[in-house]
Tab-separated table of C-alpha atoms in Angstrom:
chain	number	residue	atom	x	y	z
A	1	MET	CA	45.933	93.790	99.401
A	2	ILE	CA	49.436	94.189	97.941
A	3	ASN	CA	50.252	90.681	99.182
A	4	LYS	CA	47.733	89.290	96.706
A	5	THR	CA	48.254	91.680	93.797
A	6	TYR	CA	52.041	91.910	93.632
A	7	PRO	CA	52.701	88.303	92.527
A	8	ILE	CA	50.105	88.819	89.788
A	9	THR	CA	51.794	92.066	88.778
A	10	GLU	CA	55.158	90.321	88.455
A	11	LYS	CA	53.667	87.770	86.060
A	12	LEU	CA	51.868	90.481	84.112
A	13	LEU	CA	55.053	92.510	83.744
A	14	ASP	CA	56.915	89.442	82.447
A	15	LYS	CA	54.275	89.033	79.751
A	16	GLY	CA	54.046	92.771	79.069
A	17	LEU	CA	57.770	93.072	78.465
A	18	GLU	CA	57.752	90.040	76.189
A	19	LEU	CA	54.897	91.515	74.132
A	20	SER	CA	56.485	94.977	74.018
A	21	LEU	CA	59.732	93.558	72.694
A	22	LYS	CA	57.823	91.491	70.136
A	23	LEU	CA	56.013	94.602	68.900
A	24	TYR	CA	59.314	96.465	68.643
A	25	ASP	CA	60.758	93.596	66.618
A	26	LEU	CA	57.746	93.591	64.292
A	27	LEU	CA	57.983	97.347	63.765
A	28	THR	CA	61.707	97.045	63.045
A	29	ARG	CA	61.013	94.275	60.526
A	30	GLU	CA	58.276	96.410	58.974
A	31	GLN	CA	60.715	99.287	58.608
A	32	GLY	CA	63.179	96.976	56.860
A	33	VAL	CA	60.501	95.764	54.452
A	34	LEU	CA	59.542	99.357	53.652
A	35	LYS	CA	63.145	100.431	53.065
A	36	LYS	CA	63.908	97.469	50.831
A	37	ARG	CA	60.490	97.638	49.134
A	38	LEU	CA	59.954	93.931	49.575
A	39	PRO	CA	56.713	92.259	48.420
A	40	ALA	CA	53.481	93.437	49.986
A	41	GLU	CA	52.779	89.929	51.275
A	42	GLU	CA	55.569	90.285	53.845
A	43	LEU	CA	54.130	93.605	54.959
A	44	ALA	CA	50.697	91.987	55.296
A	45	ARG	CA	52.119	89.168	57.448
A	46	ILE	CA	53.819	91.678	59.712
A	47	ALA	CA	50.615	93.733	59.941
A	48	ASN	CA	48.661	90.651	61.058
A	49	ASP	CA	51.302	89.794	63.657
A	50	LYS	CA	51.257	93.414	64.869
A	51	LYS	CA	47.481	93.317	65.192
A	52	ASP	CA	47.604	90.139	67.287
A	53	THR	CA	50.401	91.507	69.462
A	54	ILE	CA	48.578	94.786	70.026
A	55	ILE	CA	45.414	92.943	71.056
A	56	ARG	CA	47.451	90.987	73.594
A	57	LEU	CA	49.152	94.194	74.804
A	58	GLU	CA	45.736	95.797	75.296
A	59	GLN	CA	44.689	92.786	77.343
A	60	PHE	CA	47.883	93.114	79.427
A	61	SER	CA	47.127	96.797	79.968
A	62	LYS	CA	43.538	96.120	81.071
A	63	GLN	CA	44.692	93.437	83.509
A	64	LEU	CA	47.363	95.726	84.958
A	65	ILE	CA	44.802	98.520	85.311
A	66	GLN	CA	42.519	96.130	87.233
A	67	VAL	CA	45.350	95.118	89.575
A	68	LEU	CA	46.273	98.747	90.221
A	69	ALA	CA	42.625	99.675	90.768
A	70	THR	CA	42.506	97.287	93.738
A	71	GLU	CA	45.188	99.508	95.294
A	72	ASN	CA	43.312	102.697	94.249
A	73	LEU	CA	46.011	103.536	91.711
A	74	SER	CA	46.035	104.133	87.957
A	75	LEU	CA	48.410	103.237	85.146
A	76	HIS	CA	50.545	106.386	85.397
A	77	GLN	CA	54.250	106.576	86.105
A	78	GLN	CA	53.817	108.182	89.536
A	79	ASP	CA	51.169	105.634	90.560
A	80	MET	CA	53.419	102.771	89.450
A	81	ALA	CA	56.169	104.249	91.630
A	82	LYS	CA	53.708	104.328	94.565
A	83	TYR	CA	52.722	100.726	93.851
A	84	PHE	CA	56.345	99.563	93.842
A	85	GLN	CA	57.026	101.516	97.040
A	86	THR	CA	54.023	99.867	98.713
A	87	ALA	CA	55.316	96.457	97.581
A	88	LEU	CA	58.786	97.269	98.913
A	89	ASN	CA	57.304	98.347	102.258
A	90	ALA	CA	55.391	95.038	102.364
A	91	GLY	CA	58.682	93.153	102.058
A	92	PHE	CA	58.721	92.293	98.362
A	93	THR	CA	61.828	92.544	96.213
A	94	ILE	CA	60.847	94.992	93.495
A	95	ASP	CA	64.059	95.349	91.476
A	96	LYS	CA	63.090	92.991	88.654
A	97	ALA	CA	59.504	94.238	88.330
A	98	ALA	CA	60.473	97.915	88.497
A	99	ASN	CA	63.146	97.328	85.860
A	100	GLN	CA	60.639	95.515	83.649
A	101	TRP	CA	58.198	98.404	83.990
A	102	GLN	CA	60.916	100.881	82.963
A	103	GLN	CA	61.782	98.687	79.984
A	104	ILE	CA	58.121	98.428	78.964
A	105	THR	CA	57.709	102.207	79.018
A	106	SER	CA	60.999	102.745	77.182
A	107	VAL	CA	60.243	100.154	74.499
A	108	GLY	CA	56.728	101.589	74.198
A	109	LYS	CA	58.146	105.021	73.351
A	110	LYS	CA	60.465	103.454	70.776
A	111	CYS	CA	57.530	101.549	69.289
A	112	GLN	CA	55.522	104.741	69.034
A	113	ALA	CA	58.340	106.513	67.190
A	114	LEU	CA	58.915	103.564	64.837
A	115	ASN	CA	55.197	103.266	64.144
A	116	GLU	CA	55.016	106.955	63.218
A	117	GLN	CA	58.051	106.616	60.923
A	118	ASN	CA	56.625	103.507	59.274
A	119	GLY	CA	53.259	105.190	58.830
A	120	ALA	CA	54.918	108.173	57.159
A	121	ALA	CA	56.899	105.851	54.870
A	122	ILE	CA	53.736	103.975	53.916
A	123	HIS	CA	51.997	107.274	53.225
A	124	LEU	CA	54.835	108.429	50.948
A	125	LEU	CA	54.929	105.117	49.090
A	126	THR	CA	51.171	105.251	48.633
A	127	ARG	CA	51.365	108.798	47.254
A	128	HIS	CA	54.198	107.773	44.939
A	129	ASN	CA	52.267	104.763	43.642
A	130	HIS	CA	49.135	106.852	43.216
A	131	ARG	CA	51.096	109.438	41.204
A	132	LEU	CA	52.600	106.710	39.015
A	133	MET	CA	49.132	105.377	38.274
A	134	GLU	CA	47.951	108.883	37.356
A	135	ILE	CA	50.852	109.267	34.952
A	136	LEU	CA	50.157	105.904	33.349
A	137	ARG	CA	46.493	106.809	32.951
A	138	GLY	CA	47.371	110.236	31.577
A	139	GLN	CA	45.750	112.024	34.482
A	140	PRO	CA	48.374	114.476	35.691
A	141	GLN	CA	47.975	116.196	39.013
A	142	THR	CA	47.056	119.850	39.077
A	143	ALA	CA	49.576	122.024	37.364
A	144	THR	CA	52.431	123.234	39.501
A	145	THR	CA	54.217	125.359	36.879
A	146	TYR	CA	53.448	128.906	35.842
A	147	GLY	CA	53.645	130.592	32.464
A	148	PRO	CA	55.207	133.995	31.700
A	149	ASP	CA	51.878	135.652	32.453
A	150	GLY	CA	51.730	134.102	35.949
A	151	ALA	CA	48.874	131.749	35.115
A	152	THR	CA	49.203	128.033	35.751
A	153	ARG	CA	50.022	125.960	32.708
A	154	GLY	CA	48.392	122.646	31.938
A	155	ALA	CA	50.529	119.534	31.917
A	156	ARG	CA	51.878	118.473	28.533
A	157	LEU	CA	50.876	114.854	28.961
A	158	SER	CA	47.120	114.912	28.796
A	159	GLN	CA	46.563	111.683	26.889
A	160	PRO	CA	46.876	108.221	28.387
A	161	LEU	CA	50.264	106.600	27.994
A	162	VAL	CA	48.848	103.145	28.510
A	163	SER	CA	45.352	101.968	27.784
A	164	VAL	CA	44.062	99.183	29.963
């Protein structure tokens, strides 16, 4: 069966690596937009591109899972090693495909880390913007200072600064 599946796997890995690198590029661009606080439209464009790329990566993953299932293997590192060993034993040259698989897994880990960092940055910016809106509306957050008696003190700004 490897004689039929391995050529398909090589093509899938080409596409998977291309998509993984594209996602990494998008996440890097997103990080730059967040750091420079560029307009939200750029962030929205990147988010749409990320969504499309992720859909295509999911399709790649499903196709690779189907190919591996024909060999009674799953999409785990040790099963991929078995798959490449079976291909090597069948006479295929596996260097390029094995390298691509390693790159896909490595880039995937980098993407995961970048995505978590970007998510945290977005969360902080959202909290900051929310707090600014509360200040402008005169709705301070719960008091975080204490008086001499140990009781919390109300914020001094209790009236709206701006009326909309």
